[in-house]
mmCIF file of N, CA and C in Angstrom:
data_model
loop_
_atom_site.group_PDB
_atom_site.id
_atom_site.type_symbol
_atom_site.label_atom_id
_atom_site.label_comp_id
_atom_site.label_asym_id
_atom_site.label_seq_id
_atom_site.Cartn_x
_atom_site.Cartn_y
_atom_site.Cartn_z
ATOM 1 N N MET A 1 26.269 -9.538 8.274
ATOM 2 C CA MET A 1 26.361 -10.382 7.777
ATOM 3 C C MET A 1 26.395 -11.245 8.215
ATOM 4 N N ARG A 2 26.780 -11.389 9.507
ATOM 5 C CA ARG A 2 26.591 -12.663 10.624
ATOM 6 C C ARG A 2 25.757 -13.443 10.237
ATOM 7 N N ARG A 3 24.288 -12.653 9.933
ATOM 8 C CA ARG A 3 23.069 -13.255 9.514
ATOM 9 C C ARG A 3 22.805 -13.753 8.538
ATOM 10 N N LEU A 4 23.421 -12.879 7.609
ATOM 11 C CA LEU A 4 23.971 -14.235 6.262
ATOM 12 C C LEU A 4 24.273 -15.012 6.634
ATOM 13 N N ALA A 5 25.575 -15.420 6.942
ATOM 14 C CA ALA A 5 26.218 -16.545 6.736
ATOM 15 C C ALA A 5 25.616 -17.436 7.986
ATOM 16 N N LEU A 6 25.168 -17.143 9.169
ATOM 17 C CA LEU A 6 24.414 -18.133 10.035
ATOM 18 C C LEU A 6 22.662 -18.658 8.962
ATOM 19 N N ALA A 7 22.424 -17.828 8.326
ATOM 20 C CA ALA A 7 21.588 -18.626 7.246
ATOM 21 C C ALA A 7 21.626 -19.583 6.218
ATOM 22 N N LEU A 8 23.528 -19.309 5.642
ATOM 23 C CA LEU A 8 23.288 -20.308 4.624
ATOM 24 C C LEU A 8 23.741 -21.593 5.678
ATOM 25 N N VAL A 9 24.755 -21.360 6.894
ATOM 26 C CA VAL A 9 24.616 -22.608 7.202
ATOM 27 C C VAL A 9 23.793 -23.790 7.745
ATOM 28 N N PHE A 10 22.774 -22.612 8.102
ATOM 29 C CA PHE A 10 21.441 -23.851 8.793
ATOM 30 C C PHE A 10 20.435 -23.947 7.868
ATOM 31 N N ALA A 11 20.565 -22.997 6.627
ATOM 32 C CA ALA A 11 19.742 -23.656 4.962
ATOM 33 C C ALA A 11 20.243 -25.298 4.633
ATOM 34 N N VAL A 12 20.989 -24.732 5.069
ATOM 35 C CA VAL A 12 22.008 -26.416 4.289
ATOM 36 C C VAL A 12 21.964 -27.427 5.579
ATOM 37 N N LEU A 13 21.794 -26.824 7.081
ATOM 38 C CA LEU A 13 21.981 -27.921 8.225
ATOM 39 C C LEU A 13 20.227 -28.553 7.729
ATOM 40 N N ALA A 14 19.291 -28.100 7.483
ATOM 41 C CA ALA A 14 17.543 -28.366 7.148
ATOM 42 C C ALA A 14 17.629 -28.996 6.069
ATOM 43 N N ASN A 15 18.777 -29.370 5.387
ATOM 44 C CA ASN A 15 18.721 -30.329 3.436
ATOM 45 C C ASN A 15 19.160 -31.542 4.867
ATOM 46 N N PRO A 16 18.148 -32.455 4.702
ATOM 47 C CA PRO A 16 18.806 -34.113 4.860
ATOM 48 C C PRO A 16 19.813 -34.875 4.130
ATOM 49 N N SER A 17 19.774 -34.032 2.522
ATOM 50 C CA SER A 17 20.689 -34.873 1.919
ATOM 51 C C SER A 17 22.260 -34.656 1.829
ATOM 52 N N VAL A 18 22.249 -33.999 2.632
ATOM 53 C CA VAL A 18 23.645 -33.399 2.941
ATOM 54 C C VAL A 18 24.496 -34.069 4.289
ATOM 55 N N ARG A 19 25.567 -35.406 4.172
ATOM 56 C CA ARG A 19 25.926 -35.783 4.877
ATOM 57 C C ARG A 19 27.132 -35.510 5.069
ATOM 58 N N ALA A 20 27.954 -35.449 3.748
ATOM 59 C CA ALA A 20 29.586 -35.688 4.752
ATOM 60 C C ALA A 20 30.141 -34.109 3.874
ATOM 61 N N ALA A 21 31.657 -33.878 4.935
ATOM 62 C CA ALA A 21 31.885 -32.575 4.249
ATOM 63 C C ALA A 21 31.881 -32.563 2.770
ATOM 64 N N GLU A 22 31.130 -30.736 2.696
ATOM 65 C CA GLU A 22 31.370 -30.780 1.252
ATOM 66 C C GLU A 22 31.226 -28.880 1.281
ATOM 67 N N THR A 23 32.087 -28.557 0.371
ATOM 68 C CA THR A 23 32.664 -27.319 0.087
ATOM 69 C C THR A 23 31.321 -26.890 -1.014
ATOM 70 N N PHE A 24 30.541 -25.763 -0.672
ATOM 71 C CA PHE A 24 29.495 -24.588 -1.626
ATOM 72 C C PHE A 24 30.104 -23.075 -1.426
ATOM 73 N N LYS A 25 29.766 -22.857 -2.698
ATOM 74 C CA LYS A 25 30.231 -21.844 -3.472
ATOM 75 C C LYS A 25 28.906 -20.707 -2.853
ATOM 76 N N ILE A 26 28.373 -19.775 -2.380
ATOM 77 C CA ILE A 26 27.883 -18.954 -2.386
ATOM 78 C C ILE A 26 27.222 -18.461 -3.335
ATOM 79 N N ASP A 27 25.411 -19.026 -4.096
ATOM 80 C CA ASP A 27 25.234 -18.341 -5.198
ATOM 81 C C ASP A 27 24.262 -16.970 -4.751
ATOM 82 N N LYS A 28 25.255 -15.877 -5.483
ATOM 83 C CA LYS A 28 25.195 -14.540 -5.642
ATOM 84 C C LYS A 28 23.687 -14.329 -5.363
ATOM 85 N N ASP A 29 22.840 -15.079 -6.734
ATOM 86 C CA ASP A 29 21.715 -14.654 -7.604
ATOM 87 C C ASP A 29 20.728 -15.008 -6.059
ATOM 88 N N HIS A 30 20.880 -15.594 -5.488
ATOM 89 C CA HIS A 30 20.103 -16.489 -4.235
ATOM 90 C C HIS A 30 20.479 -15.937 -2.769
ATOM 91 N N SER A 31 21.385 -14.927 -2.673
ATOM 92 C CA SER A 31 22.253 -14.429 -1.279
ATOM 93 C C SER A 31 22.177 -12.698 -0.997
ATOM 94 N N ASN A 32 21.775 -12.680 -0.302
ATOM 95 C CA ASN A 32 22.042 -11.291 0.228
ATOM 96 C C ASN A 32 22.229 -10.716 1.633
ATOM 97 N N VAL A 33 23.449 -10.030 1.703
ATOM 98 C CA VAL A 33 24.015 -8.993 2.796
ATOM 99 C C VAL A 33 22.743 -7.742 2.799
ATOM 100 N N VAL A 34 21.947 -7.905 4.434
ATOM 101 C CA VAL A 34 21.261 -6.880 4.643
ATOM 102 C C VAL A 34 22.211 -6.516 6.321
ATOM 103 N N PHE A 35 21.138 -5.219 6.345
ATOM 104 C CA PHE A 35 21.459 -4.779 7.940
ATOM 105 C C PHE A 35 20.585 -3.595 8.186
ATOM 106 N N LEU A 36 20.288 -3.455 8.895
ATOM 107 C CA LEU A 36 19.360 -2.595 9.802
ATOM 108 C C LEU A 36 20.076 -1.256 10.752
ATOM 109 N N VAL A 37 19.601 -0.245 10.247
ATOM 110 C CA VAL A 37 19.876 0.818 11.114
ATOM 111 C C VAL A 37 19.220 1.835 12.301
ATOM 112 N N ASP A 38 19.424 1.424 13.317
ATOM 113 C CA ASP A 38 18.289 2.489 13.784
ATOM 114 C C ASP A 38 18.198 3.983 13.583
ATOM 115 N N HIS A 39 17.319 4.588 13.379
ATOM 116 C CA HIS A 39 17.574 5.736 13.305
ATOM 117 C C HIS A 39 16.615 6.645 13.778
ATOM 118 N N LEU A 40 17.552 7.463 15.311
ATOM 119 C CA LEU A 40 16.970 8.386 16.585
ATOM 120 C C LEU A 40 16.219 7.551 17.193
ATOM 121 N N GLY A 41 16.053 6.337 17.295
ATOM 122 C CA GLY A 41 14.999 5.915 17.512
ATOM 123 C C GLY A 41 13.528 5.631 17.712
ATOM 124 N N TYR A 42 13.375 6.164 16.401
ATOM 125 C CA TYR A 42 11.977 6.629 15.337
ATOM 126 C C TYR A 42 11.411 5.450 14.514
ATOM 127 N N SER A 43 12.565 4.833 14.205
ATOM 128 C CA SER A 43 12.718 4.241 12.788
ATOM 129 C C SER A 43 13.852 3.363 12.413
ATOM 130 N N LYS A 44 13.632 2.451 11.530
ATOM 131 C CA LYS A 44 14.642 1.816 11.466
ATOM 132 C C LYS A 44 14.977 1.772 9.553
ATOM 133 N N MET A 45 16.356 2.000 9.514
ATOM 134 C CA MET A 45 16.390 2.024 7.849
ATOM 135 C C MET A 45 17.345 0.648 7.778
ATOM 136 N N VAL A 46 16.889 0.029 6.540
ATOM 137 C CA VAL A 46 17.213 -1.321 5.732
ATOM 138 C C VAL A 46 18.183 -0.629 5.002
ATOM 139 N N GLY A 47 19.324 -1.612 4.713
ATOM 140 C CA GLY A 47 20.248 -1.869 3.855
ATOM 141 C C GLY A 47 20.725 -3.123 3.182
ATOM 142 N N ARG A 48 21.394 -3.385 1.938
ATOM 143 C CA ARG A 48 21.792 -4.536 1.472
ATOM 144 C C ARG A 48 23.193 -3.922 0.440
ATOM 145 N N PHE A 49 23.671 -4.568 0.511
ATOM 146 C CA PHE A 49 24.606 -4.629 -0.066
ATOM 147 C C PHE A 49 24.593 -6.104 -1.646
ATOM 148 N N THR A 50 24.560 -5.217 -2.131
ATOM 149 C CA THR A 50 24.180 -6.231 -3.662
ATOM 150 C C THR A 50 25.116 -7.316 -4.605
ATOM 151 N N GLU A 51 26.721 -6.631 -4.441
ATOM 152 C CA GLU A 51 27.521 -7.365 -4.792
ATOM 153 C C GLU A 51 28.572 -8.461 -3.626
ATOM 154 N N LEU A 52 28.304 -9.731 -3.712
ATOM 155 C CA LEU A 52 28.932 -10.635 -2.724
ATOM 156 C C LEU A 52 29.370 -11.828 -3.431
ATOM 157 N N GLU A 53 30.754 -12.689 -2.822
ATOM 158 C CA GLU A 53 30.594 -13.538 -3.244
ATOM 159 C C GLU A 53 31.449 -14.741 -1.895
ATOM 160 N N GLY A 54 31.576 -16.035 -2.009
ATOM 161 C CA GLY A 54 32.638 -16.844 -0.940
ATOM 162 C C GLY A 54 32.006 -18.032 -0.569
ATOM 163 N N GLN A 55 32.396 -18.568 0.353
ATOM 164 C CA GLN A 55 32.229 -19.627 0.023
ATOM 165 C C GLN A 55 31.845 -20.896 1.039
ATOM 166 N N PHE A 56 31.360 -21.303 1.662
ATOM 167 C CA PHE A 56 31.259 -22.308 3.337
ATOM 168 C C PHE A 56 30.963 -24.091 3.102
ATOM 169 N N THR A 57 32.436 -24.506 3.924
ATOM 170 C CA THR A 57 32.119 -26.054 3.760
ATOM 171 C C THR A 57 31.451 -26.244 5.393
ATOM 172 N N PHE A 58 30.431 -27.332 5.064
ATOM 173 C CA PHE A 58 29.507 -27.773 5.502
ATOM 174 C C PHE A 58 29.871 -29.569 5.938
ATOM 175 N N ASP A 59 29.968 -29.587 6.899
ATOM 176 C CA ASP A 59 30.078 -31.171 7.924
ATOM 177 C C ASP A 59 29.156 -31.451 8.869
ATOM 178 N N GLU A 60 27.816 -32.030 8.398
ATOM 179 C CA GLU A 60 26.832 -32.032 9.488
ATOM 180 C C GLU A 60 27.060 -33.028 10.546
ATOM 181 N N ALA A 61 28.347 -34.098 10.552
ATOM 182 C CA ALA A 61 28.446 -34.738 11.568
ATOM 183 C C ALA A 61 29.110 -33.583 12.125
ATOM 184 N N ASP A 62 30.086 -32.628 12.239
ATOM 185 C CA ASP A 62 30.944 -32.110 12.852
ATOM 186 C C ASP A 62 30.596 -30.695 12.870
ATOM 187 N N LEU A 63 29.632 -30.141 12.785
ATOM 188 C CA LEU A 63 29.403 -29.009 12.813
ATOM 189 C C LEU A 63 30.226 -27.549 13.473
ATOM 190 N N GLU A 64 31.182 -27.850 14.474
ATOM 191 C CA GLU A 64 31.819 -26.897 14.646
ATOM 192 C C GLU A 64 33.586 -27.080 14.070
ATOM 193 N N ALA A 65 33.428 -28.056 12.591
ATOM 194 C CA ALA A 65 34.888 -27.559 11.813
ATOM 195 C C ALA A 65 34.380 -26.917 10.442
ATOM 196 N N ASN A 66 32.834 -26.211 10.259
ATOM 197 C CA ASN A 66 32.681 -25.800 9.687
ATOM 198 C C ASN A 66 33.414 -24.352 9.470
ATOM 199 N N LYS A 67 33.028 -23.280 8.471
ATOM 200 C CA LYS A 67 34.002 -22.296 7.509
ATOM 201 C C LYS A 67 32.709 -21.676 6.935
ATOM 202 N N VAL A 68 32.693 -20.833 6.659
ATOM 203 C CA VAL A 68 31.970 -19.370 5.638
ATOM 204 C C VAL A 68 32.893 -18.664 5.904
ATOM 205 N N THR A 69 33.229 -18.229 4.237
ATOM 206 C CA THR A 69 34.027 -16.660 4.203
ATOM 207 C C THR A 69 33.118 -16.287 2.724
ATOM 208 N N VAL A 70 32.785 -14.485 3.281
ATOM 209 C CA VAL A 70 32.282 -13.678 2.173
ATOM 210 C C VAL A 70 32.975 -12.922 1.878
ATOM 211 N N THR A 71 33.085 -12.275 0.859
ATOM 212 C CA THR A 71 33.849 -10.854 0.247
ATOM 213 C C THR A 71 32.580 -9.678 -0.574
ATOM 214 N N ILE A 72 32.678 -8.378 0.298
ATOM 215 C CA ILE A 72 31.423 -7.684 -0.437
ATOM 216 C C ILE A 72 32.038 -6.890 -0.715
ATOM 217 N N LYS A 73 31.374 -6.149 -1.876
ATOM 218 C CA LYS A 73 32.016 -5.118 -3.116
ATOM 219 C C LYS A 73 31.500 -3.587 -1.700
ATOM 220 N N ALA A 74 31.989 -2.887 -1.208
ATOM 221 C CA ALA A 74 31.935 -1.851 -0.405
ATOM 222 C C ALA A 74 30.901 -0.550 -1.729
ATOM 223 N N GLU A 75 31.269 -0.513 -3.060
ATOM 224 C CA GLU A 75 30.519 0.106 -3.778
ATOM 225 C C GLU A 75 28.680 -0.285 -4.103
ATOM 226 N N SER A 76 28.488 -1.157 -3.551
ATOM 227 C CA SER A 76 27.510 -2.405 -3.951
ATOM 228 C C SER A 76 26.382 -2.235 -2.638
ATOM 229 N N VAL A 77 26.818 -1.016 -1.872
ATOM 230 C CA VAL A 77 25.783 -0.458 -0.746
ATOM 231 C C VAL A 77 24.330 0.223 -1.396
ATOM 232 N N ASP A 78 23.286 -0.068 -0.848
ATOM 233 C CA ASP A 78 22.008 0.348 -1.622
ATOM 234 C C ASP A 78 21.102 0.264 -0.475
ATOM 235 N N THR A 79 20.520 1.645 -0.135
ATOM 236 C CA THR A 79 19.807 1.926 0.788
ATOM 237 C C THR A 79 18.154 2.863 0.352
ATOM 238 N N ASN A 80 18.521 2.633 -1.259
ATOM 239 C CA ASN A 80 17.040 2.928 -1.835
ATOM 240 C C ASN A 80 16.914 4.514 -1.637
ATOM 241 N N HIS A 81 17.976 4.716 -1.572
ATOM 242 C CA HIS A 81 18.709 7.024 -1.931
ATOM 243 C C HIS A 81 19.807 6.481 -1.704
ATOM 244 N N LYS A 82 19.507 7.282 -3.275
ATOM 245 C CA LYS A 82 21.377 7.988 -3.582
ATOM 246 C C LYS A 82 21.997 8.530 -2.943
ATOM 247 N N ALA A 83 21.414 9.742 -2.594
ATOM 248 C CA ALA A 83 22.735 10.758 -1.609
ATOM 249 C C ALA A 83 23.036 10.009 -0.604
ATOM 250 N N ARG A 84 21.945 9.066 0.328
ATOM 251 C CA ARG A 84 22.445 8.598 1.644
ATOM 252 C C ARG A 84 23.634 7.616 0.922
ATOM 253 N N ASP A 85 23.544 6.700 -0.402
ATOM 254 C CA ASP A 85 24.103 5.654 -0.965
ATOM 255 C C ASP A 85 25.841 6.110 -1.338
ATOM 256 N N ASP A 86 25.936 7.461 -1.653
ATOM 257 C CA ASP A 86 27.411 7.992 -2.030
ATOM 258 C C ASP A 86 27.700 8.235 -1.164
ATOM 259 N N HIS A 87 26.838 9.112 0.166
ATOM 260 C CA HIS A 87 27.746 9.272 1.424
ATOM 261 C C HIS A 87 28.095 7.661 2.132
ATOM 262 N N LEU A 88 27.781 6.602 1.945
ATOM 263 C CA LEU A 88 28.068 5.601 2.669
ATOM 264 C C LEU A 88 29.118 5.081 2.152
ATOM 265 N N ARG A 89 29.240 5.687 0.848
ATOM 266 C CA ARG A 89 30.750 4.974 0.273
ATOM 267 C C ARG A 89 31.906 5.900 0.243
ATOM 268 N N SER A 90 31.569 7.301 1.454
ATOM 269 C CA SER A 90 32.591 8.380 1.023
ATOM 270 C C SER A 90 33.458 7.911 1.604
ATOM 271 N N VAL A 91 34.380 8.300 2.071
ATOM 272 C CA VAL A 91 35.520 8.506 3.448
ATOM 273 C C VAL A 91 34.855 8.773 4.914
ATOM 274 N N ASP A 92 33.475 8.797 4.946
ATOM 275 C CA ASP A 92 33.062 9.260 6.043
ATOM 276 C C ASP A 92 32.578 7.714 6.724
ATOM 277 N N PHE A 93 32.518 6.952 5.383
ATOM 278 C CA PHE A 93 31.323 5.666 6.101
ATOM 279 C C PHE A 93 32.778 4.231 5.511
ATOM 280 N N PHE A 94 32.279 4.137 4.529
ATOM 281 C CA PHE A 94 32.871 2.897 3.962
ATOM 282 C C PHE A 94 34.353 2.626 2.649
ATOM 283 N N ASN A 95 34.467 4.122 2.316
ATOM 284 C CA ASN A 95 36.014 4.498 1.504
ATOM 285 C C ASN A 95 35.326 3.528 0.712
ATOM 286 N N ALA A 96 35.187 3.681 -0.222
ATOM 287 C CA ALA A 96 34.984 2.308 -1.010
ATOM 288 C C ALA A 96 36.273 2.658 -1.830
ATOM 289 N N LYS A 97 36.475 3.945 -2.415
ATOM 290 C CA LYS A 97 37.549 3.565 -3.183
ATOM 291 C C LYS A 97 38.754 3.376 -2.987
ATOM 292 N N GLU A 98 39.009 3.625 -2.149
ATOM 293 C CA GLU A 98 40.167 2.903 -1.095
ATOM 294 C C GLU A 98 40.321 1.525 -0.195
ATOM 295 N N PHE A 99 38.735 1.067 -0.335
ATOM 296 C CA PHE A 99 38.763 0.170 0.522
ATOM 297 C C PHE A 99 38.006 -0.804 -0.060
ATOM 298 N N PRO A 100 37.813 -1.598 -1.654
ATOM 299 C CA PRO A 100 36.267 -1.826 -1.791
ATOM 300 C C PRO A 100 36.065 -2.543 -1.655
ATOM 301 N N THR A 101 36.462 -3.366 -0.403
ATOM 302 C CA THR A 101 36.044 -4.813 -0.024
ATOM 303 C C THR A 101 35.872 -4.945 0.829
ATOM 304 N N LEU A 102 34.973 -5.173 1.723
ATOM 305 C CA LEU A 102 34.384 -5.672 3.109
ATOM 306 C C LEU A 102 34.229 -7.577 3.265
ATOM 307 N N SER A 103 34.542 -7.904 4.487
ATOM 308 C CA SER A 103 34.621 -9.508 4.095
ATOM 309 C C SER A 103 34.577 -10.028 5.202
ATOM 310 N N PHE A 104 34.307 -11.462 5.798
ATOM 311 C CA PHE A 104 34.149 -12.324 6.723
ATOM 312 C C PHE A 104 34.254 -13.525 7.585
ATOM 313 N N VAL A 105 35.435 -14.130 7.908
ATOM 314 C CA VAL A 105 35.750 -15.364 7.634
ATOM 315 C C VAL A 105 35.222 -15.788 8.729
ATOM 316 N N SER A 106 34.427 -16.807 9.104
ATOM 317 C CA SER A 106 34.676 -17.279 10.475
ATOM 318 C C SER A 106 35.688 -17.584 11.318
ATOM 319 N N THR A 107 35.437 -17.895 12.540
ATOM 320 C CA THR A 107 36.394 -18.185 13.626
ATOM 321 C C THR A 107 35.766 -19.939 14.198
ATOM 322 N N LYS A 108 34.319 -20.160 14.214
ATOM 323 C CA LYS A 108 34.004 -20.831 14.701
ATOM 324 C C LYS A 108 32.657 -21.076 14.846
ATOM 325 N N VAL A 109 32.219 -22.262 15.203
ATOM 326 C CA VAL A 109 31.000 -22.709 14.709
ATOM 327 C C VAL A 109 30.420 -22.932 16.307
ATOM 328 N N GLU A 110 29.438 -22.663 17.024
ATOM 329 C CA GLU A 110 29.340 -23.189 18.338
ATOM 330 C C GLU A 110 27.848 -23.893 17.750
ATOM 331 N N ARG A 111 27.330 -24.942 18.493
ATOM 332 C CA ARG A 111 25.776 -25.333 18.962
ATOM 333 C C ARG A 111 25.569 -25.042 19.993
ATOM 334 N N THR A 112 24.117 -24.818 19.763
ATOM 335 C CA THR A 112 22.774 -24.378 20.319
ATOM 336 C C THR A 112 21.812 -24.874 20.680
ATOM 337 N N GLY A 113 21.739 -25.484 19.687
ATOM 338 C CA GLY A 113 20.465 -26.807 19.557
ATOM 339 C C GLY A 113 20.622 -27.353 18.708
ATOM 340 N N GLU A 114 19.611 -28.434 18.793
ATOM 341 C CA GLU A 114 19.445 -29.551 17.986
ATOM 342 C C GLU A 114 20.104 -28.904 16.079
ATOM 343 N N LYS A 115 19.370 -28.102 16.157
ATOM 344 C CA LYS A 115 19.799 -27.771 14.576
ATOM 345 C C LYS A 115 20.156 -26.268 14.459
ATOM 346 N N THR A 116 20.424 -25.349 15.556
ATOM 347 C CA THR A 116 20.694 -24.048 15.576
ATOM 348 C C THR A 116 22.117 -24.179 16.249
ATOM 349 N N GLY A 117 22.895 -22.681 15.697
ATOM 350 C CA GLY A 117 23.796 -22.567 16.330
ATOM 351 C C GLY A 117 24.446 -21.232 15.813
ATOM 352 N N LYS A 118 25.544 -20.940 16.747
ATOM 353 C CA LYS A 118 26.426 -19.729 16.696
ATOM 354 C C LYS A 118 27.388 -19.473 15.417
ATOM 355 N N LEU A 119 27.427 -18.419 14.660
ATOM 356 C CA LEU A 119 28.651 -18.405 14.122
ATOM 357 C C LEU A 119 28.995 -17.321 15.043
ATOM 358 N N HIS A 120 30.799 -17.415 14.706
ATOM 359 C CA HIS A 120 31.460 -16.343 15.241
ATOM 360 C C HIS A 120 32.566 -15.792 13.754
ATOM 361 N N GLY A 121 33.597 -14.781 14.383
ATOM 362 C CA GLY A 121 34.090 -14.685 12.875
ATOM 363 C C GLY A 121 34.872 -13.197 12.969
ATOM 364 N N ASN A 122 35.117 -13.284 11.993
ATOM 365 C CA ASN A 122 35.911 -11.388 11.631
ATOM 366 C C ASN A 122 35.516 -10.768 10.788
ATOM 367 N N ILE A 123 35.098 -9.665 10.739
ATOM 368 C CA ILE A 123 34.781 -8.532 9.680
ATOM 369 C C ILE A 123 35.908 -7.563 9.510
ATOM 370 N N THR A 124 36.491 -7.723 7.989
ATOM 371 C CA THR A 124 37.490 -6.834 7.855
ATOM 372 C C THR A 124 36.266 -5.639 6.952
ATOM 373 N N LEU A 125 36.708 -4.412 7.943
ATOM 374 C CA LEU A 125 36.599 -3.149 7.277
ATOM 375 C C LEU A 125 37.046 -2.136 7.232
ATOM 376 N N LEU A 126 37.340 -1.821 6.696
ATOM 377 C CA LEU A 126 38.232 0.008 6.044
ATOM 378 C C LEU A 126 39.495 -0.610 6.417
ATOM 379 N N GLY A 127 39.755 -1.817 6.378
ATOM 380 C CA GLY A 127 40.926 -2.648 6.246
ATOM 381 C C GLY A 127 41.467 -3.300 7.706
ATOM 382 N N GLN A 128 41.102 -3.029 8.317
ATOM 383 C CA GLN A 128 40.750 -3.796 9.819
ATOM 384 C C GLN A 128 40.162 -4.662 10.386
#
């Protein structure tokens, strides 16, 4: 999730036409929340969430004032393996029936270079 937020912030940063603080809605058709899980040290399993919404505020002049919020539907987890996806939706992992959403809210943007930064924030998962 953190990578998604960073990608959104820096994709806009690379656009020189953006000058003043603006708030943008995340385009669901062109956005992904992707995760990678190590599988016993032998392989990596890639998954994604297909349903999300959110917004971000971007101010090129004051990078540290920028904000990102994303809400993700837990039911939308997709690893291209139905049995695994059903297990991920269960009480063993995301408990999607009791906690239908995951969320990310940024708390700080830290400049690390001329056109790079680190996005800090809080992830809410299983209601915590």
